[in-house]
Short mmCIF file of N, CA and C in Angstrom, two decimals:
data_model
loop_
_atom_site.label_atom_id
_atom_site.label_comp_id
_atom_site.label_asym_id
_atom_site.label_seq_id
_atom_site.Cartn_x
_atom_site.Cartn_y
_atom_site.Cartn_z
N UNK A 1 45.59 -33.21 43.37
CA UNK A 1 45.46 -32.25 43.53
C UNK A 1 45.31 -31.37 42.39
N UNK A 2 46.76 -30.98 41.56
CA UNK A 2 46.86 -29.99 40.43
C UNK A 2 46.53 -30.65 39.51
N UNK A 3 45.81 -32.21 39.13
CA UNK A 3 45.60 -32.39 37.60
C UNK A 3 44.11 -32.38 38.14
N UNK A 4 43.64 -32.08 38.93
CA UNK A 4 42.33 -32.22 39.08
C UNK A 4 41.51 -30.47 39.13
N UNK A 5 42.12 -29.90 39.63
CA UNK A 5 41.85 -28.38 38.75
C UNK A 5 42.57 -28.01 37.62
N UNK A 6 43.35 -28.61 36.67
CA UNK A 6 44.11 -28.77 35.79
C UNK A 6 43.25 -28.75 35.09
N UNK A 7 42.10 -30.18 35.00
CA UNK A 7 40.59 -30.77 34.24
C UNK A 7 39.23 -29.64 35.18
N UNK A 8 39.81 -29.42 35.98
CA UNK A 8 38.54 -28.54 35.97
C UNK A 8 38.41 -27.09 35.01
N UNK A 9 39.50 -26.48 34.57
CA UNK A 9 39.94 -25.21 33.95
C UNK A 9 39.80 -25.45 32.78
N UNK A 10 40.41 -27.06 32.64
CA UNK A 10 40.22 -27.21 31.01
C UNK A 10 38.45 -27.52 30.61
N UNK A 11 37.75 -28.02 31.19
CA UNK A 11 36.50 -28.35 31.51
C UNK A 11 36.02 -26.95 30.90
N UNK A 12 36.24 -25.76 32.19
CA UNK A 12 35.21 -24.47 32.36
C UNK A 12 35.77 -24.03 30.60
N UNK A 13 37.55 -24.13 30.29
CA UNK A 13 37.49 -24.00 29.36
C UNK A 13 37.12 -23.86 27.68
N UNK A 14 36.24 -24.68 27.78
CA UNK A 14 35.41 -26.00 27.10
C UNK A 14 34.13 -25.47 26.69
N UNK A 15 33.55 -25.45 28.20
CA UNK A 15 32.21 -25.14 28.20
C UNK A 15 32.31 -23.42 27.25
N UNK A 16 33.27 -22.77 28.01
CA UNK A 16 33.73 -21.14 27.74
C UNK A 16 33.52 -21.00 25.64
N UNK A 17 33.86 -22.19 25.37
CA UNK A 17 33.89 -21.75 23.97
C UNK A 17 32.69 -22.86 23.64
N UNK A 18 31.96 -23.06 23.84
CA UNK A 18 30.84 -23.75 23.19
C UNK A 18 29.28 -23.10 23.42
N UNK A 19 29.55 -21.82 24.79
CA UNK A 19 28.96 -20.78 25.25
C UNK A 19 28.84 -20.11 23.85
N UNK A 20 30.60 -19.23 23.48
CA UNK A 20 30.93 -18.20 22.37
C UNK A 20 30.04 -19.40 20.46
N UNK A 21 30.38 -20.08 21.05
CA UNK A 21 29.82 -21.12 19.33
C UNK A 21 28.38 -20.19 19.14
N UNK A 22 27.80 -21.28 20.36
CA UNK A 22 25.92 -21.30 20.74
C UNK A 22 26.02 -19.34 20.47
N UNK A 23 26.60 -18.35 20.83
CA UNK A 23 25.61 -17.15 20.59
C UNK A 23 26.13 -16.77 19.46
N UNK A 24 27.53 -17.22 19.17
CA UNK A 24 28.14 -16.36 17.88
C UNK A 24 27.25 -16.78 16.61
N UNK A 25 26.04 -18.62 16.85
CA UNK A 25 25.45 -18.75 15.55
C UNK A 25 23.72 -18.39 15.81
N UNK A 26 22.83 -17.90 17.31
CA UNK A 26 21.97 -17.20 17.52
C UNK A 26 22.33 -16.15 17.15
N UNK A 27 23.35 -15.16 16.41
CA UNK A 27 23.72 -13.57 16.40
C UNK A 27 23.61 -13.55 15.25
N UNK A 28 23.57 -14.42 14.82
CA UNK A 28 23.86 -14.46 12.90
C UNK A 28 25.54 -14.81 12.37
N UNK A 29 26.32 -14.56 13.53
CA UNK A 29 27.42 -13.87 13.12
C UNK A 29 28.59 -15.40 12.22
N UNK A 30 28.16 -16.57 12.49
CA UNK A 30 28.05 -18.15 12.25
C UNK A 30 27.88 -17.82 10.62
N UNK A 31 27.74 -19.89 10.07
CA UNK A 31 27.50 -19.47 9.17
C UNK A 31 27.05 -20.13 8.69
N UNK A 32 25.62 -20.40 7.74
CA UNK A 32 25.14 -21.71 7.89
C UNK A 32 23.38 -20.79 7.42
N UNK A 33 23.03 -22.06 7.67
CA UNK A 33 21.41 -21.62 8.12
C UNK A 33 20.93 -20.45 9.36
N UNK A 34 21.88 -20.86 10.65
CA UNK A 34 21.85 -19.68 12.31
C UNK A 34 21.17 -18.09 10.86
N UNK A 35 22.28 -18.14 10.31
CA UNK A 35 22.86 -17.17 9.96
C UNK A 35 21.30 -16.22 9.20
N UNK A 36 20.79 -16.77 8.04
CA UNK A 36 19.60 -16.84 7.22
C UNK A 36 18.61 -16.49 8.15
N UNK A 37 18.53 -17.51 8.91
CA UNK A 37 16.72 -17.53 9.71
C UNK A 37 17.11 -16.04 10.36
N UNK A 38 18.02 -15.53 10.66
CA UNK A 38 18.48 -14.10 11.39
C UNK A 38 17.91 -12.60 10.89
N UNK A 39 18.07 -12.83 9.76
CA UNK A 39 17.87 -11.74 8.17
C UNK A 39 16.92 -11.21 8.40
N UNK A 40 17.15 -9.93 8.39
CA UNK A 40 15.71 -9.51 8.23
C UNK A 40 14.57 -9.76 6.82
N UNK A 41 13.02 -10.28 6.80
CA UNK A 41 12.80 -10.86 5.44
C UNK A 41 12.59 -9.51 4.80
N UNK A 42 13.02 -9.54 2.86
CA UNK A 42 12.12 -8.33 3.01
C UNK A 42 11.01 -8.88 1.35
N UNK A 43 10.39 -8.05 1.33
CA UNK A 43 9.34 -8.05 -0.06
C UNK A 43 9.54 -6.71 -0.68
N UNK A 44 9.50 -6.83 -2.03
CA UNK A 44 10.53 -5.33 -3.45
C UNK A 44 9.22 -5.82 -3.91
N UNK A 45 8.44 -3.88 -3.55
CA UNK A 45 6.62 -4.23 -4.54
C UNK A 45 7.26 -3.04 -5.57
N UNK A 46 7.93 -2.68 -7.03
CA UNK A 46 7.93 -2.02 -7.81
C UNK A 46 6.61 -1.36 -8.86
N UNK A 47 6.17 -1.03 -8.34
CA UNK A 47 4.94 0.11 -9.46
C UNK A 47 6.14 0.57 -10.66
N UNK A 48 6.10 -0.57 -11.55
CA UNK A 48 7.38 -0.44 -12.79
C UNK A 48 7.08 0.89 -13.68
N UNK A 49 5.53 1.13 -13.90
CA UNK A 49 4.93 2.53 -14.96
C UNK A 49 5.46 3.25 -14.45
N UNK A 50 4.74 3.83 -13.10
CA UNK A 50 5.14 4.50 -12.17
C UNK A 50 6.31 5.70 -11.92
N UNK A 51 7.45 4.74 -12.07
CA UNK A 51 9.25 4.70 -11.74
C UNK A 51 9.37 4.64 -13.17
N UNK A 52 9.30 4.21 -14.57
CA UNK A 52 9.37 4.31 -15.34
C UNK A 52 8.77 5.93 -16.07
N UNK A 53 7.82 5.91 -15.63
CA UNK A 53 7.38 6.75 -16.44
C UNK A 53 8.05 8.23 -15.90
N UNK A 54 7.91 7.85 -14.57
CA UNK A 54 8.59 9.53 -13.95
C UNK A 54 10.44 9.52 -14.02
N UNK A 55 10.89 8.23 -14.36
CA UNK A 55 12.08 8.89 -15.18
C UNK A 55 12.10 9.01 -16.35
N UNK A 56 11.13 8.71 -17.06
CA UNK A 56 11.45 9.16 -18.37
C UNK A 56 11.07 10.95 -18.54
N UNK A 57 10.69 11.24 -17.42
CA UNK A 57 9.78 13.00 -17.44
C UNK A 57 11.31 13.78 -16.40
N UNK A 58 12.20 13.00 -15.47
CA UNK A 58 13.05 12.93 -14.51
C UNK A 58 14.43 13.32 -15.03
N UNK A 59 14.61 12.07 -15.66
CA UNK A 59 15.78 11.60 -15.64
C UNK A 59 16.86 11.60 -16.59
N UNK A 60 16.31 12.22 -18.17
CA UNK A 60 16.89 12.16 -19.67
C UNK A 60 16.64 10.78 -20.09
N UNK A 61 15.53 10.22 -19.47
CA UNK A 61 15.69 8.68 -19.61
C UNK A 61 17.05 8.06 -19.83
N UNK A 62 17.69 7.70 -18.76
CA UNK A 62 18.44 7.20 -18.64
C UNK A 62 18.34 5.51 -17.37
N UNK A 63 17.86 4.56 -17.90
CA UNK A 63 17.21 3.76 -18.09
C UNK A 63 17.84 3.15 -16.38
N UNK A 64 17.29 2.37 -15.78
CA UNK A 64 17.82 1.87 -13.98
C UNK A 64 17.92 0.62 -14.40
N UNK A 65 18.82 -0.13 -13.85
CA UNK A 65 19.52 -1.31 -13.62
C UNK A 65 18.42 -1.94 -12.62
N UNK A 66 17.91 -2.89 -12.93
CA UNK A 66 16.76 -3.12 -11.88
C UNK A 66 16.79 -4.83 -11.06
N UNK A 67 18.44 -5.36 -11.57
CA UNK A 67 19.01 -6.38 -11.02
C UNK A 67 19.76 -5.43 -10.13
N UNK A 68 20.44 -4.56 -9.92
CA UNK A 68 21.62 -3.35 -9.75
C UNK A 68 20.55 -3.38 -7.71
N UNK A 69 19.44 -2.60 -8.19
CA UNK A 69 18.34 -2.24 -7.04
C UNK A 69 17.66 -3.85 -6.24
N UNK A 70 17.37 -4.79 -7.32
CA UNK A 70 17.43 -5.63 -6.22
C UNK A 70 19.18 -6.62 -5.18
N UNK A 71 19.77 -6.77 -5.50
CA UNK A 71 20.65 -6.38 -5.37
C UNK A 71 20.82 -5.64 -4.20
N UNK A 72 21.12 -4.31 -4.25
CA UNK A 72 21.20 -3.45 -2.78
C UNK A 72 19.70 -3.51 -1.92
N UNK A 73 18.66 -3.14 -2.26
CA UNK A 73 17.58 -3.22 -1.35
C UNK A 73 17.76 -5.19 -0.55
N UNK A 74 18.34 -5.89 -1.25
CA UNK A 74 18.66 -7.63 -0.20
C UNK A 74 19.66 -7.51 0.28
N UNK A 75 20.54 -6.80 0.22
CA UNK A 75 22.13 -6.97 1.22
C UNK A 75 21.14 -7.37 2.72
N UNK A 76 21.96 -8.06 3.46
CA UNK A 76 22.32 -8.50 4.09
C UNK A 76 21.05 -8.82 4.60
N UNK A 77 19.85 -8.95 3.54
CA UNK A 77 18.45 -9.45 4.14
C UNK A 77 17.71 -10.73 3.56
N UNK A 78 17.47 -11.18 3.77
CA UNK A 78 16.82 -12.43 3.13
C UNK A 78 15.44 -12.69 1.99
N UNK A 79 15.38 -13.30 1.18
CA UNK A 79 14.37 -11.85 0.04
C UNK A 79 13.78 -12.88 0.65
N UNK A 80 11.76 -12.78 0.75
CA UNK A 80 10.58 -13.63 0.36
C UNK A 80 10.32 -13.15 -1.31
N UNK A 81 10.22 -12.08 -1.60
CA UNK A 81 9.53 -11.52 -2.81
C UNK A 81 10.36 -10.29 -3.50
N UNK A 82 10.48 -10.60 -4.43
CA UNK A 82 10.14 -9.34 -5.81
C UNK A 82 9.10 -9.48 -6.73
N UNK A 83 8.87 -8.01 -6.87
CA UNK A 83 7.24 -8.45 -7.58
C UNK A 83 7.22 -6.80 -8.37
N UNK A 84 7.37 -6.77 -10.08
CA UNK A 84 6.91 -5.87 -10.37
C UNK A 84 5.78 -5.60 -11.36
N UNK A 85 5.04 -4.83 -10.61
CA UNK A 85 3.42 -4.94 -11.98
C UNK A 85 3.63 -3.96 -12.60
N UNK A 86 3.44 -4.77 -13.79
CA UNK A 86 3.59 -3.80 -15.14
C UNK A 86 1.99 -3.97 -16.06
N UNK A 87 1.51 -2.62 -16.12
CA UNK A 87 0.81 -2.85 -17.83
C UNK A 87 0.91 -3.79 -18.88
N UNK A 88 0.35 -3.99 -19.59
CA UNK A 88 0.54 -4.18 -20.61
C UNK A 88 -0.51 -4.16 -21.84
N UNK A 89 -0.48 -3.28 -23.28
CA UNK A 89 -1.32 -3.72 -24.21
C UNK A 89 -2.05 -4.41 -24.90
N UNK A 90 -2.85 -4.63 -25.30
CA UNK A 90 -3.32 -5.98 -25.39
C UNK A 90 -3.51 -6.57 -27.01
N UNK A 91 -2.74 -5.75 -27.60
CA UNK A 91 -2.07 -6.03 -29.04
C UNK A 91 -1.77 -7.15 -29.20
N UNK A 92 -1.78 -8.29 -29.76
CA UNK A 92 -1.96 -9.78 -29.91
C UNK A 92 -1.07 -9.92 -30.29
N UNK A 93 -0.43 -9.13 -31.44
CA UNK A 93 1.48 -9.10 -32.48
C UNK A 93 2.02 -8.21 -30.99
N UNK A 94 2.12 -8.03 -30.19
CA UNK A 94 3.17 -7.77 -29.05
C UNK A 94 3.41 -8.96 -28.48
N UNK A 95 4.42 -9.59 -28.13
CA UNK A 95 4.39 -10.02 -27.22
C UNK A 95 4.56 -9.45 -25.38
N UNK A 96 4.46 -9.84 -24.33
CA UNK A 96 4.26 -8.54 -23.19
C UNK A 96 5.66 -8.51 -22.79
N UNK A 97 6.64 -9.75 -22.94
CA UNK A 97 7.96 -10.03 -22.81
C UNK A 97 8.40 -8.92 -23.73
N UNK A 98 8.30 -7.82 -24.84
CA UNK A 98 8.72 -7.28 -25.23
C UNK A 98 8.28 -5.74 -24.56
N UNK A 99 7.12 -5.64 -23.61
CA UNK A 99 6.85 -4.49 -23.67
C UNK A 99 7.49 -3.75 -22.82
N UNK A 100 7.08 -2.64 -22.81
CA UNK A 100 8.62 -1.63 -22.20
C UNK A 100 7.74 -2.30 -20.55
N UNK A 101 7.12 -2.27 -19.88
CA UNK A 101 6.98 -1.85 -18.27
C UNK A 101 6.87 -3.27 -18.29
N UNK A 102 7.07 -4.57 -18.63
CA UNK A 102 7.78 -6.04 -18.45
C UNK A 102 9.28 -6.13 -18.94
N UNK A 103 9.90 -5.69 -19.87
CA UNK A 103 11.60 -6.18 -20.20
C UNK A 103 12.31 -5.93 -19.65
N UNK A 104 12.08 -4.80 -18.86
CA UNK A 104 13.09 -4.23 -17.60
C UNK A 104 13.75 -5.16 -16.89
N UNK A 105 12.48 -6.30 -16.31
CA UNK A 105 12.87 -6.95 -15.31
C UNK A 105 13.34 -8.43 -15.83
N UNK A 106 12.64 -9.11 -16.91
CA UNK A 106 12.84 -10.20 -17.23
C UNK A 106 14.75 -10.64 -16.79
N UNK A 107 14.41 -11.64 -15.72
CA UNK A 107 15.49 -11.88 -15.84
C UNK A 107 16.53 -11.66 -14.23
N UNK A 108 15.67 -10.60 -13.94
CA UNK A 108 16.85 -10.20 -12.87
C UNK A 108 15.98 -10.64 -11.69
N UNK A 109 14.95 -11.53 -11.20
CA UNK A 109 14.83 -11.48 -9.83
C UNK A 109 13.69 -11.62 -10.03
N UNK A 110 12.73 -10.55 -10.57
CA UNK A 110 11.35 -10.67 -10.03
C UNK A 110 10.22 -11.32 -10.57
N UNK A 111 9.23 -11.38 -10.22
CA UNK A 111 8.05 -12.08 -10.90
C UNK A 111 7.39 -11.25 -11.41
N UNK A 112 6.82 -11.35 -12.38
CA UNK A 112 6.09 -10.17 -12.79
C UNK A 112 4.83 -10.04 -12.88
N UNK A 113 4.01 -9.11 -12.41
CA UNK A 113 2.46 -8.93 -12.56
C UNK A 113 1.86 -8.31 -13.71
N UNK A 114 1.23 -8.96 -14.39
CA UNK A 114 1.32 -7.73 -16.13
C UNK A 114 -1.08 -7.48 -15.62
N UNK A 115 -1.52 -6.37 -16.18
CA UNK A 115 -2.93 -6.39 -15.86
C UNK A 115 -2.43 -4.99 -17.27
N UNK A 116 -3.79 -5.56 -17.73
CA UNK A 116 -4.18 -4.78 -19.27
C UNK A 116 -3.87 -2.80 -18.97
N UNK A 117 -4.13 -2.86 -20.06
CA UNK A 117 -4.05 -1.65 -20.58
C UNK A 117 -5.54 -0.90 -20.48
N UNK A 118 -6.38 -0.14 -20.16
CA UNK A 118 -7.77 0.49 -20.37
C UNK A 118 -7.96 2.03 -21.58
N UNK A 119 -8.34 1.18 -22.46
CA UNK A 119 -8.94 2.11 -22.68
C UNK A 119 -9.65 3.17 -23.23
N UNK A 120 -9.71 4.68 -22.82
CA UNK A 120 -11.12 5.12 -22.58
C UNK A 120 -11.67 5.94 -24.46
N UNK A 121 -12.72 6.22 -24.51
CA UNK A 121 -13.45 6.83 -25.84
C UNK A 121 -12.35 7.43 -26.01
N UNK A 122 -12.16 8.58 -24.59
CA UNK A 122 -11.47 10.12 -25.70
C UNK A 122 -9.78 9.68 -25.87
N UNK A 123 -9.53 8.41 -25.98
CA UNK A 123 -8.56 7.97 -26.29
C UNK A 123 -7.14 7.99 -25.39
N UNK A 124 -7.67 8.20 -24.16
CA UNK A 124 -6.41 8.08 -23.06
C UNK A 124 -6.44 6.73 -22.54
N UNK A 125 -5.45 6.79 -21.71
CA UNK A 125 -4.88 4.97 -21.06
C UNK A 125 -4.49 5.01 -20.07
N UNK A 126 -5.49 4.31 -18.96
CA UNK A 126 -4.87 4.12 -17.61
C UNK A 126 -4.39 2.16 -17.71
N UNK A 127 -3.67 2.47 -16.41
CA UNK A 127 -2.90 1.43 -16.39
C UNK A 127 -3.25 1.04 -14.57
N UNK A 128 -3.78 1.01 -13.92
CA UNK A 128 -3.44 1.03 -12.39
C UNK A 128 -3.09 -0.05 -11.69
N UNK A 129 -1.99 -0.33 -11.54
CA UNK A 129 -1.66 -1.66 -10.39
C UNK A 129 -2.05 -1.43 -9.43
N UNK A 130 -2.65 -0.56 -8.77
CA UNK A 130 -2.10 -0.31 -6.71
C UNK A 130 -3.43 -1.57 -6.65
N UNK A 131 -4.24 -1.55 -6.87
CA UNK A 131 -4.93 -2.37 -5.96
C UNK A 131 -3.84 -4.65 -5.65
N UNK A 132 -4.10 -4.26 -7.32
CA UNK A 132 -2.49 -5.60 -7.34
C UNK A 132 -1.53 -5.44 -6.42
N UNK A 133 -1.27 -4.46 -6.20
CA UNK A 133 -0.05 -4.31 -5.66
C UNK A 133 0.22 -4.06 -4.23
N UNK A 134 -1.35 -3.65 -3.86
CA UNK A 134 -1.70 -3.11 -2.27
C UNK A 134 -1.87 -5.22 -1.70
N UNK A 135 -2.52 -5.64 -2.40
CA UNK A 135 -3.24 -6.82 -1.27
C UNK A 135 -2.25 -7.69 -1.46
N UNK A 136 -0.98 -7.86 -2.55
CA UNK A 136 -0.53 -9.11 -2.35
C UNK A 136 0.78 -8.13 -0.91
N UNK A 137 0.69 -7.50 -0.58
CA UNK A 137 1.56 -6.47 0.57
C UNK A 137 1.39 -6.60 1.64
N UNK A 138 -0.42 -6.50 1.99
CA UNK A 138 -1.27 -7.18 3.06
C UNK A 138 -1.00 -8.73 3.09
N UNK A 139 -0.78 -9.10 1.94
CA UNK A 139 -1.56 -10.83 2.36
C UNK A 139 0.48 -11.31 2.70
N UNK A 140 1.11 -11.04 1.98
CA UNK A 140 2.35 -10.86 2.74
C UNK A 140 2.76 -10.82 3.70
N UNK A 141 1.84 -9.98 4.50
CA UNK A 141 2.63 -9.24 5.77
C UNK A 141 3.03 -9.97 7.45
N UNK A 142 2.47 -10.93 6.49
CA UNK A 142 2.71 -12.04 7.89
C UNK A 142 4.52 -12.32 7.68
N UNK A 143 5.18 -12.45 6.54
CA UNK A 143 6.04 -13.14 6.65
C UNK A 143 7.21 -11.78 6.49
N UNK A 144 6.85 -10.89 5.98
CA UNK A 144 8.30 -9.89 6.48
C UNK A 144 8.09 -9.39 7.45
N UNK A 145 9.48 -8.84 7.55
CA UNK A 145 10.32 -7.65 8.16
C UNK A 145 10.14 -6.51 7.82
N UNK A 146 10.42 -6.29 7.00
CA UNK A 146 11.13 -5.00 6.00
C UNK A 146 10.01 -4.90 4.81
N UNK A 147 9.54 -4.08 3.73
CA UNK A 147 8.83 -4.21 2.92
C UNK A 147 9.30 -2.82 2.47
N UNK A 148 9.93 -3.72 0.90
CA UNK A 148 10.67 -1.29 -0.09
C UNK A 148 9.36 -1.09 -1.33
N UNK A 149 8.55 -0.44 -0.81
CA UNK A 149 7.78 -0.27 -1.82
C UNK A 149 8.82 0.99 -2.92
N UNK A 150 8.75 0.12 -3.80
CA UNK A 150 9.15 1.88 -5.36
C UNK A 150 8.35 2.15 -6.05
N UNK A 151 8.26 3.24 -5.68
CA UNK A 151 6.70 4.15 -6.69
C UNK A 151 6.70 5.43 -6.08
N UNK A 152 6.03 6.41 -6.67
CA UNK A 152 6.14 7.74 -6.15
C UNK A 152 4.97 8.38 -6.00
N UNK A 153 3.23 7.21 -5.92
CA UNK A 153 1.78 7.25 -5.44
C UNK A 153 2.23 7.58 -4.02
N UNK A 154 1.93 9.43 -4.28
CA UNK A 154 1.34 9.17 -2.56
C UNK A 154 -0.21 8.42 -2.28
N UNK A 155 -0.63 8.17 -3.05
CA UNK A 155 -1.93 7.25 -2.57
C UNK A 155 -1.42 5.93 -1.70
N UNK A 156 -0.45 5.22 -1.81
CA UNK A 156 0.15 4.43 -0.97
C UNK A 156 0.75 4.87 -0.27
N UNK A 157 0.40 5.89 0.82
CA UNK A 157 0.92 6.03 1.90
C UNK A 157 -0.63 5.71 3.14
N UNK A 158 -1.55 5.59 2.59
CA UNK A 158 -2.15 4.66 3.89
C UNK A 158 -1.46 2.81 3.90
N UNK A 159 -1.50 2.62 2.56
CA UNK A 159 -0.54 0.96 2.84
C UNK A 159 0.29 1.30 3.75
N UNK A 160 1.52 2.37 3.45
CA UNK A 160 2.62 2.63 4.46
C UNK A 160 2.23 2.77 6.06
N UNK A 161 1.20 2.89 6.09
CA UNK A 161 0.98 3.47 7.69
C UNK A 161 0.31 2.07 8.23
N UNK A 162 -0.41 0.87 7.49
CA UNK A 162 -0.97 -0.23 7.98
C UNK A 162 -0.04 -1.01 7.67
N UNK A 163 0.84 -1.39 7.36
CA UNK A 163 2.03 -2.00 7.18
C UNK A 163 3.36 -1.57 8.44
N UNK A 164 3.13 -0.28 8.71
CA UNK A 164 3.71 0.06 9.88
C UNK A 164 2.75 -0.11 10.78
N UNK A 165 1.92 -0.21 11.36
CA UNK A 165 0.79 -0.74 12.42
C UNK A 165 0.86 -1.54 12.64
N UNK A 166 1.54 -2.84 11.52
CA UNK A 166 1.93 -4.41 12.56
C UNK A 166 3.16 -4.81 12.68
N UNK A 167 3.88 -3.52 12.30
CA UNK A 167 5.66 -3.72 13.40
C UNK A 167 6.87 -3.88 11.93
N UNK A 168 5.94 -3.71 10.53
CA UNK A 168 6.89 -3.72 9.62
C UNK A 168 7.43 -2.41 9.25
N UNK A 169 8.30 -2.24 9.08
CA UNK A 169 9.29 -1.89 8.21
C UNK A 169 9.30 -0.97 6.91
N UNK A 170 8.95 0.06 6.49
CA UNK A 170 8.46 0.55 5.15
C UNK A 170 9.42 1.69 5.12
N UNK A 171 10.74 0.98 3.49
CA UNK A 171 10.75 1.20 2.66
C UNK A 171 10.79 2.43 1.55
N UNK A 172 10.57 3.49 1.39
CA UNK A 172 10.18 3.49 -0.03
C UNK A 172 11.35 4.53 -0.96
N UNK A 173 10.85 3.91 -2.59
CA UNK A 173 12.13 3.95 -3.07
C UNK A 173 11.70 4.66 -4.87
N UNK A 174 12.28 5.83 -4.81
CA UNK A 174 12.20 5.72 -6.32
C UNK A 174 13.13 7.45 -6.73
N UNK A 175 12.57 8.20 -7.52
CA UNK A 175 13.32 9.28 -8.43
C UNK A 175 13.22 10.51 -7.74
N UNK A 176 13.37 11.13 -6.86
CA UNK A 176 13.57 12.38 -6.53
C UNK A 176 11.96 12.74 -5.97
N UNK A 177 12.03 14.31 -7.49
CA UNK A 177 10.87 15.03 -7.76
C UNK A 177 9.72 14.24 -7.37
N UNK A 178 9.80 12.90 -8.45
CA UNK A 178 8.32 12.77 -8.68
C UNK A 178 7.86 11.36 -7.58
N UNK A 179 8.33 11.28 -6.47
CA UNK A 179 7.65 10.76 -5.25
C UNK A 179 7.38 11.85 -4.25
N UNK A 180 5.51 11.83 -3.81
CA UNK A 180 5.12 12.20 -3.38
C UNK A 180 5.87 12.50 -1.95
N UNK A 181 6.15 13.61 -2.19
CA UNK A 181 5.86 14.11 -0.31
C UNK A 181 5.87 13.44 0.98
N UNK A 182 3.66 13.12 1.51
CA UNK A 182 3.78 12.53 1.65
C UNK A 182 3.94 11.17 1.91
N UNK A 183 4.33 10.66 1.22
CA UNK A 183 4.91 9.46 0.88
C UNK A 183 6.51 9.32 1.62
N UNK A 184 7.04 9.74 0.80
CA UNK A 184 8.80 10.01 1.47
C UNK A 184 7.79 10.12 3.19
N UNK A 185 7.43 11.18 3.67
CA UNK A 185 7.18 11.22 4.66
C UNK A 185 6.83 9.68 5.70
N UNK A 186 5.90 9.66 5.03
CA UNK A 186 5.76 8.31 5.86
C UNK A 186 6.62 6.88 6.15
N UNK A 187 7.46 6.81 5.06
CA UNK A 187 7.92 5.71 4.93
C UNK A 187 9.16 5.85 6.37
N UNK A 188 9.63 4.65 6.91
CA UNK A 188 10.76 4.69 7.77
C UNK A 188 11.76 5.44 7.16
N UNK A 189 12.15 4.83 5.84
CA UNK A 189 13.28 5.70 5.64
C UNK A 189 13.27 5.28 3.12
N UNK A 190 13.37 6.80 3.31
CA UNK A 190 13.65 7.31 1.49
C UNK A 190 15.21 6.49 1.09
N UNK A 191 14.93 6.06 -0.63
CA UNK A 191 15.86 5.41 -0.97
C UNK A 191 15.82 5.91 -2.25
N UNK A 192 16.89 6.59 -3.47
CA UNK A 192 16.84 7.58 -3.70
C UNK A 192 17.45 6.69 -4.99
N UNK A 193 16.72 6.11 -6.49
CA UNK A 193 17.35 5.20 -6.89
C UNK A 193 18.46 5.48 -8.18
N UNK A 194 18.95 6.62 -8.47
CA UNK A 194 19.66 7.70 -8.90
C UNK A 194 21.44 7.08 -9.06
N UNK A 195 21.01 5.76 -7.69
CA UNK A 195 22.66 4.26 -7.48
C UNK A 195 22.72 3.51 -9.04
N UNK A 196 21.41 2.96 -9.13
CA UNK A 196 20.93 2.58 -9.73
C UNK A 196 21.34 2.71 -11.84
N UNK A 197 20.73 3.93 -12.08
CA UNK A 197 21.11 4.46 -13.39
C UNK A 197 22.05 4.11 -14.26
N UNK A 198 21.98 3.97 -15.70
CA UNK A 198 23.23 3.22 -16.26
C UNK A 198 23.50 4.96 -16.70
N UNK A 199 24.44 5.44 -16.99
CA UNK A 199 25.35 5.81 -17.45
C UNK A 199 24.46 6.11 -18.88
#
């Protein structure tokens, strides 16, 4: 009788241990693929000209460490894609890799999408990558839990709201006063990029 009770207790102990291990794996506290599967999936979308020009105006030209930005924004998350949208001029003598809106992202984990600058008769230049960025975010929306929009452009408010209506958490990151108030208010969270500015 005593040995049967002991065997029964041993079986119960093993069963409880197995359940604890299963719960740990499902909650992501274990190691390996179970943990990865439970991490929020994040996409990072950088309006590079918007942020880099804002940096020139507001921060005395201190460069941003885009590798550090990526590392910080993906902590405890599974990165789906990080994309920098960068305008380039069409001078055949200058490679895209050396241009100011491309070079900071090279070798730092970002896919770089370029679009030629448009030159107008009055000498002005425009480099609008908003459509490309918005289309990519919407196209990837079903694979994301979190979308991080790095821009100060208030025109992205509607994009933020559309993503939120699909159950996606939207974070906006930028540089202080250069970020439109309506964009900050629309976001689930605003992240100041001063942590990544080089000394």
